[in-house]
Coordinates of C-alpha atoms and ligand atoms in Angstrom, one line a residue:
X1 CA 9.2 13.4 -9.1
X2 CA 7.0 16.4 -9.6
X3 CA 3.6 15.2 -10.8
X4 CA 0.6 17.3 -11.7
X5 CA -2.8 15.6 -11.6
X6 CA -5.3 17.0 -14.1
X7 CA -8.6 15.6 -13.1
X8 CA -12.3 16.3 -13.4
X9 CA -12.7 16.0 -9.6
X10 CA -10.8 14.9 -6.6
X11 CA -12.7 11.6 -6.6
X12 CA -11.9 8.3 -4.9
X13 CA -9.3 7.2 -7.5
X14 CA -7.6 10.6 -7.6
X15 CA -7.4 10.6 -3.8
X16 CA -6.0 7.1 -3.6
X17 CA -3.3 7.9 -6.2
X18 CA -2.5 11.1 -4.4
X19 CA -2.0 9.1 -1.2
X20 CA 0.0 6.3 -2.8
X21 CA 2.4 8.6 -4.8
X22 CA 2.9 11.0 -1.9
X23 CA 3.8 8.0 0.3
X24 CA 6.5 7.2 -2.3
X25 CA 8.0 10.6 -2.0
X26 CA 6.5 12.2 -5.2
X27 CA 5.6 15.8 -5.2
X28 CA 2.0 16.1 -6.2
X29 CA -0.2 19.1 -7.1
X30 CA -3.7 19.0 -8.4
X31 CA -5.6 21.0 -10.9
X32 CA -9.3 20.4 -11.6
X33 CA -10.1 20.3 -15.3
X34 CA -12.0 23.6 -15.4
X35 CA -11.0 25.0 -18.8
X36 CA -8.0 24.8 -21.1
X37 CA -6.4 28.1 -20.0
X38 CA -6.4 27.1 -16.4
X39 CA -4.9 23.7 -17.2
X40 CA -2.2 25.2 -19.4
X41 CA -1.4 27.8 -16.6
X42 CA -1.2 25.0 -14.0
X43 CA 1.3 23.0 -16.2
X44 CA 3.3 26.3 -16.7
X45 CA 3.4 27.1 -13.1
X46 CA 4.2 23.6 -11.7
X47 CA 6.6 22.5 -14.5
X48 CA 5.8 18.9 -13.7
X49 CA 8.0 16.0 -14.9
X50 CA 4.8 14.2 -15.6
X51 CA 1.1 14.9 -15.8
X52 CA -1.4 12.2 -14.7
X53 CA -5.1 12.3 -15.6
X54 CA -6.8 9.9 -13.2
X55 CA -10.4 10.9 -14.1
X56 CA -11.0 13.2 -17.0
X57 CA -14.2 13.7 -19.0
X58 CA -12.6 15.5 -22.0
X59 CA -9.3 15.5 -23.9
X60 CA -6.2 17.2 -22.6
X61 CA -5.4 20.3 -24.7
X62 CA -2.8 19.7 -27.4
X63 CA -0.4 22.4 -26.1
X64 CA -0.1 20.5 -22.9
X65 CA 0.4 16.9 -24.2
X66 CA 2.9 18.2 -26.8
X67 CA 5.0 19.8 -24.1
X68 CA 4.6 17.5 -21.2
X69 CA 4.2 13.7 -21.1
X70 CA 0.6 13.0 -20.0
X71 CA -0.6 9.7 -18.7
X72 CA -4.3 8.9 -19.0
X73 CA -5.8 6.3 -16.6
X74 CA -8.5 4.5 -18.7
X75 CA -10.8 2.0 -16.9
X76 CA -10.6 -0.6 -19.6
X77 CA -8.4 -3.3 -21.0
X78 CA -5.7 -2.7 -23.6
X79 CA -7.4 -1.5 -26.8
X80 CA -10.7 -0.5 -25.1
X81 CA -11.6 3.0 -26.2
X82 CA -14.5 5.4 -25.6
X83 CA -16.6 6.3 -22.6
X84 CA -18.9 3.8 -20.8
X85 CA -16.0 1.3 -20.5
X86 CA -17.1 -0.3 -17.3
X87 CA -20.8 -0.1 -18.3
X88 CA -20.1 -2.3 -21.4
X89 CA -18.0 -4.7 -19.4
X90 CA -20.8 -5.3 -17.0
X91 CA -23.5 -5.4 -19.7
X92 CA -21.5 -7.9 -21.7
X93 CA -20.7 -9.9 -18.6
X94 CA -17.0 -10.1 -19.3
X95 CA -15.3 -12.4 -16.8
X96 CA -12.3 -10.1 -16.6
X97 CA -11.7 -6.4 -17.1
X98 CA -8.8 -4.0 -16.6
X99 CA -7.2 -0.6 -16.4
X100 CA -4.7 0.8 -18.9
X101 CA -2.3 3.7 -18.5
X102 CA -1.6 5.3 -21.9
X103 CA 0.0 8.5 -23.1
X104 CA -2.2 11.3 -24.3
X105 CA -2.0 12.1 -28.0
X106 CA -4.3 13.4 -30.8
X107 CA -6.6 10.4 -30.7
X108 CA -8.7 9.8 -27.6
X109 CA -7.6 6.6 -25.6
X110 CA -5.3 5.5 -28.5
X111 CA -1.9 6.6 -27.2
X112 CA 1.1 4.5 -26.4
X113 CA 0.6 2.1 -23.5
X114 CA 2.8 2.4 -20.5
X115 CA 1.2 -0.3 -18.3
X116 CA -2.0 -2.3 -17.9
X117 CA -3.6 -4.4 -15.2
X118 CA -6.5 -6.8 -15.2
X119 CA -8.9 -8.0 -12.5
X120 CA -11.7 -10.7 -12.3
X121 CA -15.1 -9.1 -12.6
X122 CA -17.6 -9.4 -9.7
X123 CA -21.3 -9.1 -10.0
X124 CA -21.7 -5.7 -8.4
X125 CA -22.7 -2.1 -9.0
X126 CA -20.5 -0.1 -11.4
X127 CA -19.8 2.3 -8.6
X128 CA -18.6 -0.5 -6.4
X129 CA -16.4 -2.0 -9.1
X130 CA -14.9 1.4 -9.7
X131 CA -14.2 2.1 -6.0
X132 CA -12.6 -1.3 -5.4
X133 CA -11.3 -3.3 -8.4
X134 CA -10.7 -0.3 -10.7
X135 CA -9.0 1.8 -8.1
X136 CA -6.8 -1.0 -7.0
X137 CA -5.8 -1.9 -10.6
X138 CA -5.3 1.8 -11.4
X139 CA -2.9 2.2 -8.5
X140 CA -0.9 -0.8 -9.5
X141 CA -0.8 0.3 -13.1
X142 CA 0.1 4.0 -12.4
X143 CA 2.9 2.9 -10.0
X144 CA 4.3 0.7 -12.8
X145 CA 3.9 3.4 -15.4
X146 CA 5.7 5.9 -13.2
X147 CA 8.5 3.5 -12.5
X148 CA 8.8 2.9 -16.3
X149 CA 8.8 6.6 -16.9
X150 CA 11.5 7.2 -14.2
X151 CA 13.7 4.5 -15.7
X152 CA 14.0 6.6 -18.8
X153 CA 14.7 3.6 -21.1
X154 CA 11.2 2.1 -21.2
X155 CA 9.6 2.2 -24.7
X156 CA 5.7 2.4 -24.4
X157 CA 3.8 0.0 -26.6
X158 CA 1.8 1.5 -29.5
X159 CA -1.8 0.4 -29.7
X160 CA -1.9 -2.3 -32.4
X161 CA -5.2 -4.0 -33.1
X162 CA -3.4 -6.6 -35.2
X163 CA -1.8 -7.9 -32.1
X164 CA -3.9 -10.9 -30.9
X165 CA -3.4 -10.1 -27.3
X166 CA -5.2 -6.7 -27.8
X167 CA -8.7 -7.7 -26.9
X168 CA -10.3 -4.3 -26.4
X169 CA -12.1 -2.3 -29.0
X170 CA -13.6 1.1 -29.7
X171 CA -17.2 1.4 -28.5
X172 CA -20.0 3.9 -28.6
X173 CA -21.1 5.7 -25.4
X174 CA -23.8 3.6 -23.8
X175 CA -27.2 5.3 -24.3
X176 CA -30.5 4.9 -22.4
X177 CA -31.8 2.9 -25.3
X178 CA -29.1 0.3 -24.5
X179 CA -30.0 0.4 -20.9
X180 CA -33.9 0.3 -21.1
X181 CA -35.7 -2.3 -19.1
X182 CA -38.5 -4.3 -20.7
X183 CA -40.5 -5.3 -17.6
X184 CA -42.6 -7.8 -19.6
X185 CA -39.5 -9.7 -20.9
X186 CA -36.4 -9.0 -18.9
X187 CA -35.6 -11.4 -16.1
X188 CA -34.5 -10.2 -12.6
X189 CA -30.9 -11.0 -13.5
X190 CA -31.0 -8.9 -16.7
X191 CA -32.7 -6.0 -14.9
X192 CA -30.1 -6.2 -12.1
X193 CA -27.3 -6.2 -14.6
X194 CA -28.7 -3.1 -16.4
X195 CA -29.1 -1.1 -13.2
X196 CA -25.7 -2.2 -11.9
X197 CA -24.1 -1.1 -15.2
X198 CA -25.6 2.4 -14.7
X199 CA -25.0 2.7 -10.9
X200 CA -23.5 5.9 -9.6
X201 CA -24.2 7.6 -12.9
X202 CA -26.4 7.8 -15.0
X203 CA -28.9 5.3 -13.7
X204 CA -31.5 3.5 -15.8
X205 CA -34.3 5.7 -17.1
X206 CA -37.7 4.2 -16.4
X207 CA -41.2 5.3 -15.6
X208 CA -42.7 5.2 -12.1
X209 CA -46.3 6.4 -11.6
X210 CA -46.2 8.0 -15.1
X211 CA -43.1 10.1 -14.4
X212 CA -39.6 9.5 -15.6
X213 CA -37.1 8.4 -13.0
X214 CA -33.5 7.1 -13.1
X215 CA -33.1 3.9 -11.1
X216 CA -30.1 3.0 -8.9
X217 CA -29.1 0.7 -6.1
X218 CA -30.8 -2.6 -7.1
X219 CA -30.8 -6.0 -5.5
X220 CA -32.7 -9.3 -6.1
X221 CA -35.7 -10.3 -3.9
X222 CA -35.8 -14.0 -3.5
X223 CA -39.4 -14.6 -2.4
X224 CA -41.9 -12.0 -3.5
X225 CA -43.5 -11.9 -6.9
X226 CA -46.4 -10.2 -8.7
X227 CA -47.4 -8.5 -11.9
X228 CA -44.2 -7.6 -13.8
X229 CA -43.4 -3.9 -13.4
X230 CA -45.8 -3.4 -10.4
X231 CA -44.5 -2.0 -7.1
X232 CA -45.4 -4.9 -4.7
X233 CA -43.7 -3.9 -1.4
X234 CA -41.6 -1.3 0.4
X235 CA -39.0 -1.6 3.1
X236 CA -37.2 1.3 4.7
X237 CA -35.6 3.2 1.8
X238 CA -36.4 0.7 -1.0
X239 CA -39.3 -0.3 -3.2
X240 CA -39.8 -3.8 -4.6
X241 CA -40.9 -4.3 -8.2
X242 CA -42.2 -7.6 -9.6
X243 CA -40.4 -9.0 -12.6
X244 CA -41.3 -11.9 -15.0
X245 CA -39.4 -14.4 -12.7
X246 CA -39.5 -12.8 -9.3
X247 CA -38.8 -9.3 -8.0
X248 CA -36.2 -6.7 -7.6
X249 CA -35.6 -4.0 -5.0
X250 CA -34.7 -0.4 -6.0
X251 CA -33.0 1.6 -3.2
X252 CA -32.6 5.0 -4.9
X253 CA -34.2 7.0 -7.7
X254 CA -33.7 10.4 -9.3
X255 CA -36.4 12.2 -11.1
X256 CA -35.7 13.2 -14.6
X257 CA -36.6 16.8 -15.0
X258 CA -35.7 19.4 -17.6
X259 CA -37.0 22.2 -15.5
X260 CA -35.0 21.8 -12.3
X261 CA -31.9 19.8 -11.2
X262 CA -33.1 16.8 -9.2
X263 CA -31.4 14.7 -6.6
X264 CA -30.8 11.0 -6.1
X265 CA -33.0 10.1 -3.1
X266 CA -34.2 7.0 -1.2
X267 CA -37.0 5.5 -3.4
X268 CA -39.5 5.6 -0.6
X269 CA -38.8 9.2 0.1
X270 CA -38.9 10.4 -3.6
X271 CA -42.2 8.5 -4.2
X272 CA -43.7 8.8 -0.7
X273 CA -47.0 10.3 -2.0
X274 CA -47.6 7.3 -4.3
X275 CA -46.8 4.6 -1.8
X276 CA -49.5 4.9 0.8
X277 CA -51.2 1.7 -0.4
X278 CA -48.0 -0.3 -0.9
X279 CA -47.4 -2.6 2.1
X280 CA -44.2 -2.3 4.2
X281 CA -42.6 -5.7 4.5
X282 CA -40.3 -5.3 7.5
X283 CA -37.3 -7.5 8.1
X284 CA -35.8 -8.1 11.5
X285 CA -32.1 -7.0 11.5
X286 CA -31.4 -9.9 13.8
X287 CA -33.0 -12.4 11.3
X288 CA -30.4 -15.2 10.8
X289 CA -31.6 -16.4 7.4
X290 CA -33.3 -13.7 5.5
X291 CA -32.5 -15.1 2.0
X292 CA -31.9 -12.8 -1.0
X293 CA -33.5 -9.5 -0.1
X294 CA -32.9 -5.8 0.6
X295 CA -31.5 -4.8 4.0
X296 CA -29.4 -1.9 5.1
X297 CA -28.8 -2.8 8.7
X298 CA -28.3 -6.3 10.0
X299 CA -26.6 -8.1 12.9
X300 CA -24.9 -11.4 12.9
X301 CA -23.6 -13.3 15.9
X302 CA -20.9 -15.9 15.8
X303 CA -19.7 -17.3 19.1
X304 CA -19.2 -14.3 21.5
X305 CA -18.9 -11.7 18.7
X306 CA -21.6 -9.6 17.1
X307 CA -21.1 -8.0 13.7
X308 CA -23.3 -5.0 13.0
X309 CA -23.5 -4.2 9.3
X310 CA -24.8 -0.8 8.1
X311 CA -24.6 -0.7 4.3
X312 CA -26.0 2.7 3.5
X313 CA -25.9 3.8 -0.1
X314 CA -22.9 6.1 -0.6
X315 CA -22.3 5.9 3.1
X316 CA -24.8 8.6 3.8
X317 CA -26.8 8.3 7.0
X318 CA -30.1 10.1 7.3
X319 CA -31.9 10.8 10.6
X320 CA -34.0 7.7 10.5
X321 CA -31.1 5.5 9.5
X322 CA -29.0 6.8 12.5
X323 CA -32.0 6.2 14.8
X324 CA -32.6 2.7 13.5
X325 CA -28.9 1.8 13.7
X326 CA -28.8 3.1 17.3
X327 CA -31.8 0.9 18.2
X328 CA -30.1 -2.2 16.7
X329 CA -26.8 -1.3 18.4
X330 CA -28.4 -0.9 21.8
X331 CA -30.3 -4.2 21.3
X332 CA -26.9 -5.9 20.5
X333 CA -25.4 -4.5 23.7
X334 CA -28.2 -6.2 25.6
X335 CA -27.3 -9.6 24.1
X336 CA -24.6 -12.0 25.3
X337 CA -21.9 -10.9 22.9
X338 CA -18.6 -9.8 24.4
X339 CA -17.3 -7.9 21.4
X340 CA -19.3 -5.8 18.9
X341 CA -17.8 -5.2 15.5
X342 CA -19.1 -2.2 13.5
X343 CA -18.8 -3.4 10.0
X344 CA -20.3 -0.4 8.1
X345 CA -20.7 -1.0 4.4
X346 CA -18.4 -2.6 1.9
X347 CA -18.0 0.4 -0.4
X348 CA -18.1 3.1 2.2
X349 CA -17.9 2.6 5.9
X350 CA -19.8 5.9 6.4
X351 CA -19.7 9.4 5.0
X352 CA -21.7 11.1 7.8
X353 CA -25.0 12.9 7.7
X354 CA -27.2 12.5 4.6
X355 CA -26.7 15.7 2.6
X356 CA -29.2 14.9 -0.2
X357 CA -32.0 14.2 2.3
X358 CA -31.1 17.4 4.1
X359 CA -31.2 19.3 0.9
X360 CA -34.8 18.4 0.0
X361 CA -36.2 18.8 3.5
X362 CA -38.7 21.7 4.0
X363 CA -36.1 23.2 6.3
X364 CA -32.6 22.0 5.5
X365 CA -31.4 23.7 8.7
X366 CA -33.9 21.8 10.9
X367 CA -33.1 18.5 9.1
X368 CA -29.3 19.1 9.5
X369 CA -30.0 19.6 13.2
X370 CA -32.1 16.5 13.5
X371 CA -29.6 14.4 11.5
X372 CA -26.5 15.5 13.5
X373 CA -28.3 14.9 16.8
X374 CA -29.4 11.4 15.7
X375 CA -25.8 10.8 14.7
X376 CA -24.5 12.1 18.0
X377 CA -27.0 9.8 19.9
X378 CA -25.5 6.9 18.0
X379 CA -21.9 7.9 18.7
X380 CA -22.7 8.5 22.4
X381 CA -24.2 5.0 22.6
X382 CA -21.0 3.5 21.3
X383 CA -18.7 5.6 23.5
X384 CA -20.6 4.7 26.6
X385 CA -20.9 1.0 25.9
X386 CA -19.7 -0.6 29.2
X387 CA -20.5 -4.3 28.7
X388 CA -18.7 -5.0 25.5
X389 CA -15.4 -4.1 23.8
X390 CA -16.0 -2.6 20.4
X391 CA -14.2 -2.7 17.1
X392 CA -14.7 -0.5 14.0
X393 CA -13.8 -2.6 10.9
X394 CA -13.2 -0.1 8.0
X395 CA -13.9 -2.3 4.9
X396 CA -14.4 0.8 2.7
X397 CA -13.6 4.5 2.6
X398 CA -14.9 6.9 5.2
X399 CA -15.3 10.6 5.3
X400 CA -16.3 13.5 7.5
X401 CA -18.6 12.4 10.4
X402 CA -18.2 8.8 9.3
X403 CA -14.5 8.9 10.4
X404 CA -15.5 10.3 13.8
X405 CA -18.2 7.7 14.2
X406 CA -15.5 5.0 13.8
X407 CA -13.4 6.7 16.5
X408 CA -16.2 6.0 19.0
X409 CA -15.1 2.3 18.9
X410 CA -12.4 1.0 21.2
X411 CA -10.2 -0.3 18.4
X412 CA -10.2 0.6 14.7
X413 CA -8.9 -1.6 12.0
X414 CA -9.0 -0.9 8.3
X415 CA -8.1 -2.4 5.0
X416 CA -4.8 -0.9 3.8
X417 CA -6.6 0.4 0.7
X418 CA -9.0 2.5 2.6
X419 CA -8.9 6.3 2.4
X420 CA -10.0 8.4 5.3
X421 CA -11.1 12.1 5.1
X422 CA -11.2 13.1 8.8
X423 CA -12.4 16.7 8.2
X424 CA -15.6 18.7 7.6
X425 CA -14.2 22.0 6.5
X426 CA -14.7 21.5 2.8
X427 CA -18.5 21.5 3.4
X428 CA -18.6 25.3 3.8
X429 CA -16.5 25.4 7.0
X430 CA -18.8 23.0 8.8
X431 CA -17.6 22.7 12.3
X432 CA -18.7 19.1 12.7
X433 CA -19.9 17.2 15.8
X434 CA -20.0 13.4 16.5
X435 CA -17.9 14.2 19.6
X436 CA -14.9 14.7 17.4
X437 CA -13.4 17.3 19.8
X438 CA -13.3 14.5 22.4
X439 CA -12.4 11.6 20.2
X440 CA -9.8 13.0 17.8
X441 CA -7.2 14.7 20.1
X442 CA -7.5 11.6 22.4
X443 CA -6.1 9.5 19.5
X444 CA -3.7 11.8 17.7
X445 CA -3.0 14.7 20.0
X446 CA -4.1 18.3 19.7
X447 CA -1.6 19.4 17.0
X448 CA -2.3 16.5 14.7
X449 CA -6.1 17.0 15.2
X450 CA -5.7 20.6 14.0
X451 CA -3.6 19.6 11.0
X452 CA -6.1 16.8 10.0
X453 CA -9.2 19.0 10.3
X454 CA -7.6 22.1 8.7
X455 CA -5.6 20.5 5.8
X456 CA -8.7 18.9 4.4
X457 CA -6.7 16.2 2.7
X458 CA -7.4 12.5 2.4
X459 CA -5.1 10.1 4.3
X460 CA -4.4 6.4 3.6
X461 CA -4.9 3.7 6.2
X462 CA -1.1 3.3 6.6
X463 CA -0.6 7.0 7.5
X464 CA -3.7 6.8 9.7
X465 CA -1.9 4.0 11.6
X466 CA 1.3 5.9 11.9
X467 CA -0.4 8.9 13.6
X468 CA -2.5 6.7 15.8
X469 CA -5.8 7.6 14.2
X470 CA -6.5 3.9 13.7
X471 CA -4.9 0.9 15.4
X472 CA -3.9 -1.3 12.5
X473 CA -4.4 -2.0 8.8
X474 CA -4.1 -5.0 6.6
X475 CA -3.3 -5.4 2.9
X476 CA -6.2 -7.8 2.3
X477 CA -9.1 -8.0 0.0
X478 CA -12.7 -7.8 1.3
X479 CA -13.1 -11.6 2.0
X480 CA -9.7 -12.0 3.8
X481 CA -10.2 -8.8 5.7
X482 CA -13.5 -10.1 7.1
X483 CA -11.7 -13.3 8.1
X484 CA -8.9 -11.4 9.8
X485 CA -11.4 -9.2 11.7
X486 CA -13.3 -12.4 12.8
X487 CA -10.1 -13.9 14.0
X488 CA -9.1 -10.7 15.9
X489 CA -12.6 -10.2 17.5
X490 CA -12.9 -13.9 18.5
X491 CA -9.5 -13.9 20.1
X492 CA -10.3 -10.8 22.0
X493 CA -13.6 -12.2 23.2
X494 CA -12.0 -15.2 24.8
X495 CA -8.7 -13.6 25.8
X496 CA -7.6 -14.0 29.4
X497 CA -7.2 -10.2 29.7
X498 CA -10.7 -9.5 28.4
X499 CA -12.2 -8.5 31.7
X500 CA -9.2 -6.4 32.6
X501 CA -9.5 -4.6 29.2
X502 CA -13.2 -3.9 29.8
X503 CA -12.5 -2.7 33.2
X504 CA -9.7 -0.4 32.1
X505 CA -11.9 1.0 29.3
X506 CA -14.7 1.7 31.8
X507 CA -12.4 3.4 34.3
X508 CA -10.9 5.5 31.5
X509 CA -14.4 6.6 30.5
X510 CA -15.2 7.4 34.1
X511 CA -12.1 9.6 34.5
X512 CA -12.6 11.3 31.1
X513 CA -16.2 12.0 32.2
X514 CA -15.0 13.5 35.4
X515 CA -12.5 15.7 33.6
X516 CA -15.0 16.9 31.2
X517 CA -18.5 15.4 30.6
X518 CA -19.3 14.1 27.2
X519 CA -22.4 16.4 27.2
X520 CA -20.0 19.4 27.4
X521 CA -18.2 18.3 24.2
X522 CA -21.6 17.8 22.5
X523 CA -22.9 21.2 23.6
X524 CA -19.8 23.0 22.5
X525 CA -19.8 21.4 19.1
X526 CA -23.5 21.9 18.6
X527 CA -23.2 25.6 19.5
X528 CA -20.9 25.9 16.5
X529 CA -23.1 23.7 14.3
X530 CA -26.1 25.9 15.2
X531 CA -24.2 28.8 13.7
X532 CA -23.4 26.7 10.6
X533 CA -27.1 25.8 10.3
X534 CA -28.9 28.9 11.5
X535 CA -26.3 31.7 11.6
X536 CA -25.7 34.6 9.2
X537 CA -23.0 32.9 7.3
X538 CA -24.7 30.6 4.7
X539 CA -21.4 28.8 3.6
X540 CA -22.6 25.4 4.7
X541 CA -25.9 25.6 2.9
X542 CA -24.1 26.9 -0.2
X543 CA -21.5 24.2 -0.1
X544 CA -24.1 21.5 0.4
X545 CA -26.1 22.8 -2.5
X546 CA -23.0 22.7 -4.7
X547 CA -22.1 19.2 -3.5
X548 CA -25.5 17.5 -3.9
X549 CA -26.2 19.2 -7.3
X550 CA -22.6 18.3 -8.4
X551 CA -22.0 21.9 -9.5
X552 CA -18.5 21.9 -11.1
X553 CA -15.8 23.8 -9.3
X554 CA -15.1 27.2 -10.8
X555 CA -11.5 27.1 -9.4
X556 CA -9.3 24.5 -7.8
X557 CA -9.2 24.8 -4.0
X558 CA -5.8 26.1 -2.9
X559 CA -5.2 23.1 -0.6
X560 CA -5.1 20.9 -3.7
X561 CA -3.5 23.3 -6.2
X562 CA -0.2 23.6 -4.4
X563 CA 1.4 25.1 -7.5
X564 CA -0.8 28.2 -7.0
X565 CA 0.6 29.1 -3.6
X566 CA 4.2 27.8 -3.5
X567 CA 7.3 29.2 -4.9
X568 CA 8.1 27.3 -8.1
X569 CA 11.4 25.4 -7.9
X570 CA 12.9 25.0 -11.3
Ligands
COA1 N1 -24.6 12.6 1.8 C1 -25.1 12.4 0.6 N2 -24.4 11.8 -0.4 C2 -23.1 11.6 -0.2 C3 -22.5 11.9 1.0 C4 -23.2 12.4 2.1 N3 -22.7 12.7 3.3 N4 -21.2 11.6 0.9 C5 -21.0 11.1 -0.4 N5 -22.2 11.2 -1.0 C6 -22.4 10.7 -2.4 C7 -21.9 11.6 -3.5 O1 -22.8 12.7 -3.8 C8 -21.7 10.7 -4.6 O2 -23.0 10.5 -5.2 P1 -23.3 9.8 -6.6 O3 -23.7 8.4 -6.3 O4 -24.4 10.5 -7.2 O5 -22.0 9.9 -7.4 C9 -21.3 9.4 -3.9 O6 -21.7 9.5 -2.6 C10 -19.9 9.1 -3.9 O7 -19.3 10.3 -3.4 P2 -18.0 10.9 -4.1 O8 -17.8 12.3 -3.6 O9 -18.1 10.7 -5.6 O10 -17.0 9.9 -3.6 P3 -15.5 10.0 -3.3 O11 -15.0 8.7 -2.8 O12 -14.9 10.7 -4.5 O13 -15.4 11.1 -2.1 C11 -16.0 11.9 0.2 C12 -15.8 10.7 -0.8 C13 -16.4 11.4 1.5 C14 -14.7 12.7 0.4 C15 -17.0 12.9 -0.4 O14 -18.1 12.2 -0.9 C16 -17.5 14.0 0.5 O15 -16.9 15.0 0.8 N6 -18.7 13.7 1.1 C17 -19.4 14.6 2.0 C18 -19.0 14.3 3.4 C19 -19.7 15.3 4.3 O16 -19.3 16.5 4.3 N7 -20.6 14.9 5.1 C20 -21.4 15.8 5.9 C21 -20.7 16.1 7.2 S1 -20.7 14.8 8.3

């Protein structure tokens, strides 16, 4: 079926639906919701059988929904209407939430219902619930709705609040007054809930050192305490604030400013001038029982397997994080483990170098250079590991340099739901490094490597398996995926062929090195990156600026808007 996506951005949900529907043989083209005329033109050109709006911030123009059936994906249960759907579900601590696919009509979110799915709520950030439970439920719901639509005979259900099974309702947009923290009254649990309900966007507006900041990325501290509202500690990226019944860590903040557009930054970076007297409370990444606290890198050993977690907010890895991770990795290689599993983070495995931290550096070009070199040092340490076998376990999505970091491992497994974006080109023709010119063709061959890096499209884990980019994927939730990985890693560690496998890996590396030294790949890639960072063409700096400041697209890139470059088949 010819399906047009009308969407605010090509975000994680849109990417996943693109992959799932393409996999099922549908013909998908995408138009970003830029203005009514462009959307109308897109529908005219593509003549879709169906329009799907996975992520829209405004209503579909009437001329479109009158002419074409339009399905809206709403992140709420049947009857839920209005923005801030997930925000209210988290704030109200609903045990269950859902996704509804409804047909666009004159009233926002009130059209006939084609399908709906529910899921149990988890205590987590809104952004995490969106990228996991909501995306999964939306995929199930859209696939059902498309099947219903294709059947031709299905009658969608009108929204009827008299029906007792309709539990949702119309609600107001959540405002900062609903989110505000009262540090003298709110418990850590309430503060956590408020920040989680605003995570990703818009954050909770609060005051730090007399200035307004939005707070993000919170977690509970189990041991420290102090005067409520006071900053009592810092650790790596995060600051710790005392509450009436304990303390809470804040990993990221964004300054509210009417004068200039500001960025979401690590709290210790954004507030560094104020934190000189706040004590740093380090935590050993190898600590076996740290209790409830903030940590972004930690190592766990079970039997002969070591699990290295790096849970970086949004999967972005700045220079210091890459350096710290490399240190911990190297320390792990000196331990008695036989297999090292690179766990990444739950929401994102990794998204490569940290574009926000680069953007605010005195010299973004110099910081880009430092960051990519720190990333390369980490990748190099993994590629040249000769005493362990390594596994990358992709629990969450991964993009750009993050994908190539995972290819440094000997074996790559993913959850089937994971989306990979193995390309850099969308970031202003960034050439990329992370030894991708060595790692990628080795896995998929030269032609496929060119296709992946030039097409700039997301691929699903199943497709990644098919072309050999990764080794296997499993249709499992987070908990069962971790169990599966543990089982695979433990079996490998005690397998009779372990020593042979290690030896084969080392001889392969040796012969690869003789053919062309790793350093040559690095030098060649960095020569291109030097041009990206310091050359005459500013495309990378412009694209990064647009990305970090979330400047809306003024046109849909042609690799997405296929209807703009293909002959229309009627
Ligand atoms: N540096 C800093 N922030 C990053 C980031 C990076 N490398 N990659 C993603 N983010 C942030 C986004 O700004 C967004 O921030 P928010 O919390 O304010 O919303 C958040 O992570 C989620 O990203 P988003 O783009 O909404 O997620 P997605 O699932 O829709 O798309 C990617 C995922 C990877 C395709 C997309 O984020 C991307 O292109 N990232 C840039 C990758 C890159 O070019 N890295 C540099 C070269 S190695």
